[in-house]
PDB file of C-alpha atoms in Angstrom:
ATOM      1  CA  LYS A  21     156.631  -4.137-232.148  1.00 57.00           C
ATOM      2  CA  GLN A  22     154.949  -7.510-232.105  1.00 59.00           C
ATOM      3  CA  GLU A  23     151.258  -7.209-232.905  1.00 83.00           C
ATOM      4  CA  VAL A  24     148.397  -9.634-233.084  1.00 89.00           C
ATOM      5  CA  THR A  25     145.287  -8.524-234.939  1.00 91.00           C
ATOM      6  CA  GLN A  26     141.918 -10.214-235.020  1.00 93.00           C
ATOM      7  CA  ILE A  27     139.322  -9.583-237.659  1.00 89.00           C
ATOM      8  CA  PRO A  28     136.458  -9.003-237.381  1.00 90.00           C
ATOM      9  CA  ALA A  29     136.229  -7.221-234.043  1.00 91.00           C
ATOM     10  CA  ALA A  30     132.637  -8.373-233.690  1.00 95.00           C
ATOM     11  CA  LEU A  31     130.583 -11.012-235.447  1.00 95.00           C
ATOM     12  CA  SER A  32     126.944 -12.052-235.224  1.00 97.00           C
ATOM     13  CA  VAL A  33     125.715 -15.197-236.933  1.00 96.00           C
ATOM     14  CA  PRO A  34     122.550 -17.300-236.735  1.00 97.00           C
ATOM     15  CA  GLU A  35     122.676 -20.490-234.753  1.00 97.00           C
ATOM     16  CA  GLY A  36     123.807 -23.517-236.709  1.00 97.00           C
ATOM     17  CA  GLU A  37     126.116 -21.720-239.094  1.00 97.00           C
ATOM     18  CA  ASN A  38     129.792 -22.489-239.470  1.00 97.00           C
ATOM     19  CA  LEU A  39     132.132 -19.564-238.937  1.00 96.00           C
ATOM     20  CA  VAL A  40     135.772 -18.580-239.065  1.00 96.00           C
ATOM     21  CA  LEU A  41     137.650 -16.209-236.808  1.00 96.00           C
ATOM     22  CA  ASN A  42     140.906 -14.763-238.070  1.00 96.00           C
ATOM     23  CA  CYS A  43     144.134 -13.886-236.324  1.00 95.00           C
ATOM     24  CA  SER A  44     147.237 -12.365-237.887  1.00 94.00           C
ATOM     25  CA  PHE A  45     150.592 -11.648-236.305  1.00 90.00           C
ATOM     26  CA  THR A  46     153.562  -9.633-237.484  1.00 86.00           C
ATOM     27  CA  ASP A  47     156.372 -11.789-236.095  1.00 76.00           C
ATOM     28  CA  SER A  48     156.427 -15.321-237.472  1.00 73.00           C
ATOM     29  CA  ALA A  49     159.048 -16.465-234.950  1.00 78.00           C
ATOM     30  CA  ILE A  50     156.594 -18.075-232.593  1.00 81.00           C
ATOM     31  CA  TYR A  51     156.686 -21.010-230.223  1.00 77.00           C
ATOM     32  CA  ASN A  52     152.982 -21.612-230.195  1.00 84.00           C
ATOM     33  CA  LEU A  53     149.635 -19.958-230.678  1.00 89.00           C
ATOM     34  CA  GLN A  54     146.755 -20.424-228.299  1.00 89.00           C
ATOM     35  CA  TRP A  55     143.071 -19.642-228.648  1.00 93.00           C
ATOM     36  CA  PHE A  56     141.070 -18.611-225.597  1.00 91.00           C
ATOM     37  CA  ARG A  57     137.489 -17.675-224.993  1.00 92.00           C
ATOM     38  CA  GLN A  58     136.407 -15.174-222.419  1.00 90.00           C
ATOM     39  CA  ASP A  59     132.862 -14.893-221.194  1.00 88.00           C
ATOM     40  CA  PRO A  60     131.667 -11.542-219.837  1.00 82.00           C
ATOM     41  CA  GLY A  61     133.046 -10.961-216.377  1.00 75.00           C
ATOM     42  CA  LYS A  62     134.960 -14.217-216.414  1.00 78.00           C
ATOM     43  CA  GLY A  63     138.504 -15.396-216.908  1.00 79.00           C
ATOM     44  CA  LEU A  64     140.150 -16.879-219.965  1.00 84.00           C
ATOM     45  CA  THR A  65     139.456 -20.460-220.921  1.00 86.00           C
ATOM     46  CA  SER A  66     141.939 -22.229-223.150  1.00 86.00           C
ATOM     47  CA  LEU A  67     140.411 -23.777-226.270  1.00 91.00           C
ATOM     48  CA  LEU A  68     143.235 -24.959-228.470  1.00 91.00           C
ATOM     49  CA  LEU A  69     147.011 -24.765-228.540  1.00 88.00           C
ATOM     50  CA  ILE A  70     149.000 -25.119-231.763  1.00 89.00           C
ATOM     51  CA  GLN A  71     152.732 -25.673-231.581  1.00 85.00           C
ATOM     52  CA  SER A  72     154.939 -23.952-234.124  1.00 85.00           C
ATOM     53  CA  SER A  73     155.635 -27.315-235.735  1.00 87.00           C
ATOM     54  CA  GLN A  74     151.945 -28.083-236.175  1.00 89.00           C
ATOM     55  CA  ARG A  75     149.458 -26.951-238.800  1.00 92.00           C
ATOM     56  CA  GLU A  76     146.209 -27.476-236.953  1.00 93.00           C
ATOM     57  CA  GLN A  77     144.478 -28.748-233.848  1.00 92.00           C
ATOM     58  CA  THR A  78     140.940 -29.988-233.384  1.00 93.00           C
ATOM     59  CA  SER A  79     138.686 -30.253-230.367  1.00 91.00           C
ATOM     60  CA  GLY A  80     135.066 -31.161-230.902  1.00 94.00           C
ATOM     61  CA  ARG A  81     133.446 -28.523-233.088  1.00 96.00           C
ATOM     62  CA  LEU A  82     136.552 -26.360-233.014  1.00 95.00           C
ATOM     63  CA  ASN A  83     139.460 -26.466-235.429  1.00 96.00           C
ATOM     64  CA  ALA A  84     142.412 -24.096-235.295  1.00 95.00           C
ATOM     65  CA  SER A  85     145.010 -23.749-238.017  1.00 96.00           C
ATOM     66  CA  LEU A  86     148.394 -22.083-238.106  1.00 94.00           C
ATOM     67  CA  ASP A  87     150.319 -20.752-241.092  1.00 93.00           C
ATOM     68  CA  LYS A  88     153.561 -19.279-239.840  1.00 89.00           C
ATOM     69  CA  SER A  89     154.756 -18.208-243.279  1.00 89.00           C
ATOM     70  CA  SER A  90     151.800 -15.901-243.737  1.00 91.00           C
ATOM     71  CA  GLY A  91     151.503 -15.015-240.071  1.00 91.00           C
ATOM     72  CA  ARG A  92     147.948 -16.247-239.751  1.00 94.00           C
ATOM     73  CA  SER A  93     145.802 -18.467-237.624  1.00 95.00           C
ATOM     74  CA  THR A  94     142.127 -19.273-237.966  1.00 96.00           C
ATOM     75  CA  LEU A  95     139.592 -20.701-235.558  1.00 96.00           C
ATOM     76  CA  TYR A  96     136.797 -22.593-237.237  1.00 97.00           C
ATOM     77  CA  ILE A  97     133.607 -23.231-235.297  1.00 97.00           C
ATOM     78  CA  ALA A  98     131.202 -25.736-236.792  1.00 97.00           C
ATOM     79  CA  ALA A  99     127.465 -25.775-236.193  1.00 97.00           C
ATOM     80  CA  SER A 100     127.535 -22.742-233.922  1.00 97.00           C
ATOM     81  CA  GLN A 101     125.429 -22.673-230.760  1.00 97.00           C
ATOM     82  CA  PRO A 102     124.237 -19.835-228.527  1.00 96.00           C
ATOM     83  CA  GLY A 103     126.662 -21.076-225.879  1.00 95.00           C
ATOM     84  CA  ASP A 104     129.523 -20.203-228.212  1.00 97.00           C
ATOM     85  CA  SER A 105     128.793 -16.517-227.667  1.00 97.00           C
ATOM     86  CA  ALA A 106     131.896 -15.017-226.072  1.00 96.00           C
ATOM     87  CA  THR A 107     134.996 -13.044-226.899  1.00 95.00           C
ATOM     88  CA  TYR A 108     137.667 -15.106-228.600  1.00 96.00           C
ATOM     89  CA  LEU A 109     141.312 -14.206-228.163  1.00 93.00           C
ATOM     90  CA  CYS A 110     144.271 -15.551-230.043  1.00 93.00           C
ATOM     91  CA  VAL A 111     147.529 -15.373-228.152  1.00 89.00           C
ATOM     92  CA  ARG A 112     150.915 -15.630-229.733  1.00 87.00           C
ATOM     93  CA  ARG A 113     153.807 -16.883-227.705  1.00 80.00           C
ATOM     94  CA  GLY A 114     157.292 -15.864-228.699  1.00 74.00           C
ATOM     95  CA  ASN A 115     160.017 -16.880-226.280  1.00 68.00           C
ATOM     96  CA  GLU A 116     158.522 -16.359-222.836  1.00 64.00           C
ATOM     97  CA  LYS A 117     156.051 -13.538-223.295  1.00 69.00           C
ATOM     98  CA  LEU A 118     152.565 -13.619-224.676  1.00 76.00           C
ATOM     99  CA  THR A 119     151.113 -11.183-227.156  1.00 82.00           C
ATOM    100  CA  PHE A 120     147.344 -10.969-227.043  1.00 86.00           C
ATOM    101  CA  GLY A 121     145.137 -10.387-230.012  1.00 87.00           C
ATOM    102  CA  THR A 122     142.578  -7.647-230.063  1.00 83.00           C
ATOM    103  CA  GLY A 123     139.737 -10.167-229.724  1.00 91.00           C
ATOM    104  CA  THR A 124     136.584 -11.008-231.666  1.00 95.00           C
ATOM    105  CA  ARG A 125     133.270 -10.669-229.875  1.00 95.00           C
ATOM    106  CA  LEU A 126     131.055 -13.441-231.196  1.00 97.00           C
ATOM    107  CA  THR A 127     127.282 -13.491-230.824  1.00 97.00           C
ATOM    108  CA  ILE A 128     125.285 -16.507-231.919  1.00 97.00           C
ATOM    109  CA  ILE A 129     121.689 -15.600-232.600  1.00 96.00           C
ATOM    110  CA  PRO A 130     119.177 -18.300-231.569  1.00 94.00           C
TER     111      PRO A 130
ATOM    112  CA  ASP B  15     144.640 -29.960-210.225  1.00 62.00           C
ATOM    113  CA  ALA B  16     142.449 -27.015-209.234  1.00 76.00           C
ATOM    114  CA  GLY B  17     144.078 -24.718-211.764  1.00 89.00           C
ATOM    115  CA  VAL B  18     145.386 -21.238-211.065  1.00 93.00           C
ATOM    116  CA  ILE B  19     143.631 -19.874-208.021  1.00 95.00           C
ATOM    117  CA  GLN B  20     143.189 -16.173-207.431  1.00 96.00           C
ATOM    118  CA  SER B  21     141.726 -14.362-204.485  1.00 96.00           C
ATOM    119  CA  PRO B  22     139.693 -12.413-203.860  1.00 96.00           C
ATOM    120  CA  ARG B  23     137.311 -12.646-206.817  1.00 94.00           C
ATOM    121  CA  HIS B  24     136.080  -9.130-206.230  1.00 95.00           C
ATOM    122  CA  GLU B  25     137.589  -6.265-204.301  1.00 96.00           C
ATOM    123  CA  VAL B  26     136.111  -2.854-203.711  1.00 97.00           C
ATOM    124  CA  THR B  27     138.272  -0.377-201.879  1.00 96.00           C
ATOM    125  CA  GLU B  28     138.556   3.311-201.278  1.00 96.00           C
ATOM    126  CA  MET B  29     141.152   5.441-202.962  1.00 97.00           C
ATOM    127  CA  GLY B  30     144.364   5.543-200.979  1.00 97.00           C
ATOM    128  CA  GLN B  31     143.944   2.121-199.417  1.00 97.00           C
ATOM    129  CA  GLU B  32     146.359  -0.743-199.885  1.00 97.00           C
ATOM    130  CA  VAL B  33     145.160  -3.640-201.996  1.00 98.00           C
ATOM    131  CA  THR B  34     146.718  -7.103-202.112  1.00 98.00           C
ATOM    132  CA  LEU B  35     145.828  -9.633-204.776  1.00 98.00           C
ATOM    133  CA  ARG B  36     146.836 -13.233-204.406  1.00 98.00           C
ATOM    134  CA  CYS B  37     147.637 -16.055-206.766  1.00 98.00           C
ATOM    135  CA  LYS B  38     148.403 -19.731-206.416  1.00 97.00           C
ATOM    136  CA  PRO B  39     149.854 -21.164-209.630  1.00 96.00           C
ATOM    137  CA  ILE B  40     149.504 -24.717-210.812  1.00 93.00           C
ATOM    138  CA  SER B  41     151.893 -26.969-208.975  1.00 92.00           C
ATOM    139  CA  GLY B  42     155.051 -27.569-210.975  1.00 88.00           C
ATOM    140  CA  HIS B  43     154.675 -24.504-213.174  1.00 90.00           C
ATOM    141  CA  ASP B  44     157.856 -22.468-213.196  1.00 89.00           C
ATOM    142  CA  TYR B  45     156.446 -19.311-214.758  1.00 90.00           C
ATOM    143  CA  LEU B  46     153.932 -16.970-213.229  1.00 93.00           C
ATOM    144  CA  PHE B  47     152.471 -13.919-214.932  1.00 92.00           C
ATOM    145  CA  TRP B  48     150.366 -11.005-213.722  1.00 95.00           C
ATOM    146  CA  TYR B  49     148.109  -9.310-216.276  1.00 93.00           C
ATOM    147  CA  ARG B  50     145.678  -6.440-216.101  1.00 93.00           C
ATOM    148  CA  GLN B  51     142.647  -6.132-218.337  1.00 89.00           C
ATOM    149  CA  THR B  52     140.696  -2.966-219.037  1.00 85.00           C
ATOM    150  CA  MET B  53     138.253  -2.040-221.757  1.00 78.00           C
ATOM    151  CA  MET B  54     140.545   0.665-223.050  1.00 77.00           C
ATOM    152  CA  ARG B  55     143.865  -1.208-223.085  1.00 79.00           C
ATOM    153  CA  GLY B  56     142.894  -4.863-223.258  1.00 79.00           C
ATOM    154  CA  LEU B  57     145.248  -7.310-221.565  1.00 84.00           C
ATOM    155  CA  GLU B  58     148.579  -5.930-220.403  1.00 87.00           C
ATOM    156  CA  LEU B  59     151.460  -7.883-218.933  1.00 88.00           C
ATOM    157  CA  LEU B  60     152.538  -6.335-215.654  1.00 94.00           C
ATOM    158  CA  ILE B  61     155.289  -8.658-214.468  1.00 94.00           C
ATOM    159  CA  TYR B  62     156.386 -12.259-214.709  1.00 91.00           C
ATOM    160  CA  PHE B  63     158.456 -14.604-212.593  1.00 93.00           C
ATOM    161  CA  ASN B  64     160.569 -17.611-213.414  1.00 91.00           C
ATOM    162  CA  ASN B  65     161.340 -19.939-210.512  1.00 91.00           C
ATOM    163  CA  ASN B  66     160.143 -17.245-208.098  1.00 94.00           C
ATOM    164  CA  VAL B  67     162.490 -14.620-209.503  1.00 94.00           C
ATOM    165  CA  PRO B  68     161.045 -11.508-211.203  1.00 94.00           C
ATOM    166  CA  ILE B  69     162.273 -11.507-214.790  1.00 90.00           C
ATOM    167  CA  ASP B  70     160.520  -8.550-216.371  1.00 87.00           C
ATOM    168  CA  ASP B  71     158.592  -5.903-214.486  1.00 91.00           C
ATOM    169  CA  SER B  72     158.612  -3.313-217.242  1.00 88.00           C
ATOM    170  CA  GLY B  73     154.844  -3.479-217.437  1.00 89.00           C
ATOM    171  CA  MET B  74     154.319  -2.395-213.852  1.00 93.00           C
ATOM    172  CA  PRO B  75     152.708   1.016-214.265  1.00 87.00           C
ATOM    173  CA  GLU B  76     154.128   2.829-211.263  1.00 86.00           C
ATOM    174  CA  ASP B  77     156.000   2.447-208.037  1.00 91.00           C
ATOM    175  CA  ARG B  78     152.654   2.040-206.351  1.00 95.00           C
ATOM    176  CA  PHE B  79     152.595  -1.470-207.807  1.00 97.00           C
ATOM    177  CA  SER B  80     154.748  -4.246-206.414  1.00 97.00           C
ATOM    178  CA  ALA B  81     154.746  -8.011-206.805  1.00 97.00           C
ATOM    179  CA  LYS B  82     156.380 -10.785-204.868  1.00 97.00           C
ATOM    180  CA  MET B  83     156.713 -14.507-205.151  1.00 97.00           C
ATOM    181  CA  PRO B  84     158.055 -15.794-201.842  1.00 96.00           C
ATOM    182  CA  ASN B  85     157.738 -19.428-202.907  1.00 95.00           C
ATOM    183  CA  ALA B  86     156.725 -21.568-205.848  1.00 93.00           C
ATOM    184  CA  SER B  87     153.107 -21.787-204.759  1.00 95.00           C
ATOM    185  CA  PHE B  88     152.221 -18.209-203.963  1.00 96.00           C
ATOM    186  CA  SER B  89     152.453 -14.721-205.418  1.00 98.00           C
ATOM    187  CA  THR B  90     151.027 -11.344-204.480  1.00 98.00           C
ATOM    188  CA  LEU B  91     150.391  -8.153-206.376  1.00 98.00           C
ATOM    189  CA  LYS B  92     150.133  -5.119-204.146  1.00 98.00           C
ATOM    190  CA  ILE B  93     148.915  -1.636-204.939  1.00 97.00           C
ATOM    191  CA  GLN B  94     149.674   1.047-202.394  1.00 97.00           C
ATOM    192  CA  PRO B  95     148.088   3.555-202.448  1.00 96.00           C
ATOM    193  CA  SER B  96     145.301   2.551-204.797  1.00 97.00           C
ATOM    194  CA  GLU B  97     143.695   4.997-207.219  1.00 96.00           C
ATOM    195  CA  PRO B  98     140.436   4.869-209.216  1.00 96.00           C
ATOM    196  CA  ARG B  99     142.381   4.358-212.457  1.00 94.00           C
ATOM    197  CA  ASP B 100     143.682   1.082-211.062  1.00 96.00           C
ATOM    198  CA  SER B 101     140.186  -0.354-211.420  1.00 96.00           C
ATOM    199  CA  ALA B 102     140.482  -3.360-213.708  1.00 95.00           C
ATOM    200  CA  VAL B 103     140.449  -7.129-213.750  1.00 93.00           C
ATOM    201  CA  TYR B 104     143.775  -8.578-212.699  1.00 96.00           C
ATOM    202  CA  PHE B 105     144.685 -12.017-213.985  1.00 94.00           C
ATOM    203  CA  CYS B 106     147.341 -14.404-212.870  1.00 95.00           C
ATOM    204  CA  ALA B 107     148.592 -17.096-215.239  1.00 91.00           C
ATOM    205  CA  SER B 108     151.121 -19.878-214.960  1.00 91.00           C
ATOM    206  CA  SER B 109     153.016 -22.042-217.394  1.00 86.00           C
ATOM    207  CA  PRO B 110     155.480 -24.942-217.208  1.00 83.00           C
ATOM    208  CA  GLY B 111     159.205 -24.491-217.515  1.00 66.00           C
ATOM    209  CA  GLN B 112     160.931 -23.465-220.713  1.00 58.00           C
ATOM    210  CA  ARG B 113     161.912 -26.909-221.905  1.00 51.00           C
ATOM    211  CA  ILE B 114     158.452 -28.386-221.747  1.00 48.00           C
ATOM    212  CA  MET B 115     156.606 -25.137-222.330  1.00 49.00           C
ATOM    213  CA  LEU B 116     156.321 -25.940-226.005  1.00 49.00           C
ATOM    214  CA  ASN B 117     153.862 -28.662-225.201  1.00 53.00           C
ATOM    215  CA  TYR B 118     151.726 -26.574-222.923  1.00 62.00           C
ATOM    216  CA  GLY B 119     150.056 -23.247-223.106  1.00 72.00           C
ATOM    217  CA  TYR B 120     149.195 -20.910-220.356  1.00 78.00           C
ATOM    218  CA  THR B 121     146.556 -21.400-217.721  1.00 86.00           C
ATOM    219  CA  PHE B 122     144.787 -18.343-216.413  1.00 89.00           C
ATOM    220  CA  GLY B 123     143.073 -17.803-213.115  1.00 91.00           C
ATOM    221  CA  SER B 124     139.546 -16.456-212.960  1.00 90.00           C
ATOM    222  CA  GLY B 125     140.794 -12.989-212.164  1.00 93.00           C
ATOM    223  CA  THR B 126     140.230 -10.426-209.457  1.00 96.00           C
ATOM    224  CA  ARG B 127     137.887  -7.579-210.317  1.00 95.00           C
ATOM    225  CA  LEU B 128     139.216  -4.522-208.534  1.00 97.00           C
ATOM    226  CA  THR B 129     137.146  -1.407-208.097  1.00 97.00           C
ATOM    227  CA  VAL B 130     138.710   1.622-206.467  1.00 97.00           C
ATOM    228  CA  VAL B 131     136.200   4.283-205.489  1.00 96.00           C
TER     229      VAL B 131
END
């Protein structure tokens, strides 16, 4: 069974700190990996998409990396802000279906 | 593009009633997915379509659930009769066709929060 695990399940850090969210998947045969954020009661917002041929993607304060050989992806958030508080989901795409990670609930403390 | 549009945003209905959720995918996207999200089970794929044809409905929980995609710009998810355990947020997502899918991810709608009382 394809699984995507995110560690930690919850994280609280003071504002301004850099942080890393981790995602691991059991099946390295992926097409791409996508990071989403979900705010309470809201839908999913796409943050970054990494193709299987890529190693990383950057958008503003966010940087996502992909290591297929080890089955891992990380999302790096620089200079965290209270507005970054949300649940972050990594989503692995193999063939047509998506496999969702378990999510990390991030709280940035002002 | 307005993105994936779902309606209604919220739905409260009584047990036993029929519920219809609607989705308009992004124009040109060949794939459409219906997901359900609950606290206990997270996000679950219910069914997905390719070029309006249902490809995999193995995630549909029961015969009470049905989904249609009569054309490329519209899909419905129907629950009849509804039960309290169907209460969840239902998301629709779309994605481009297989050949160019590698360059694009998935775009999700804002979801429909269904409460069955």
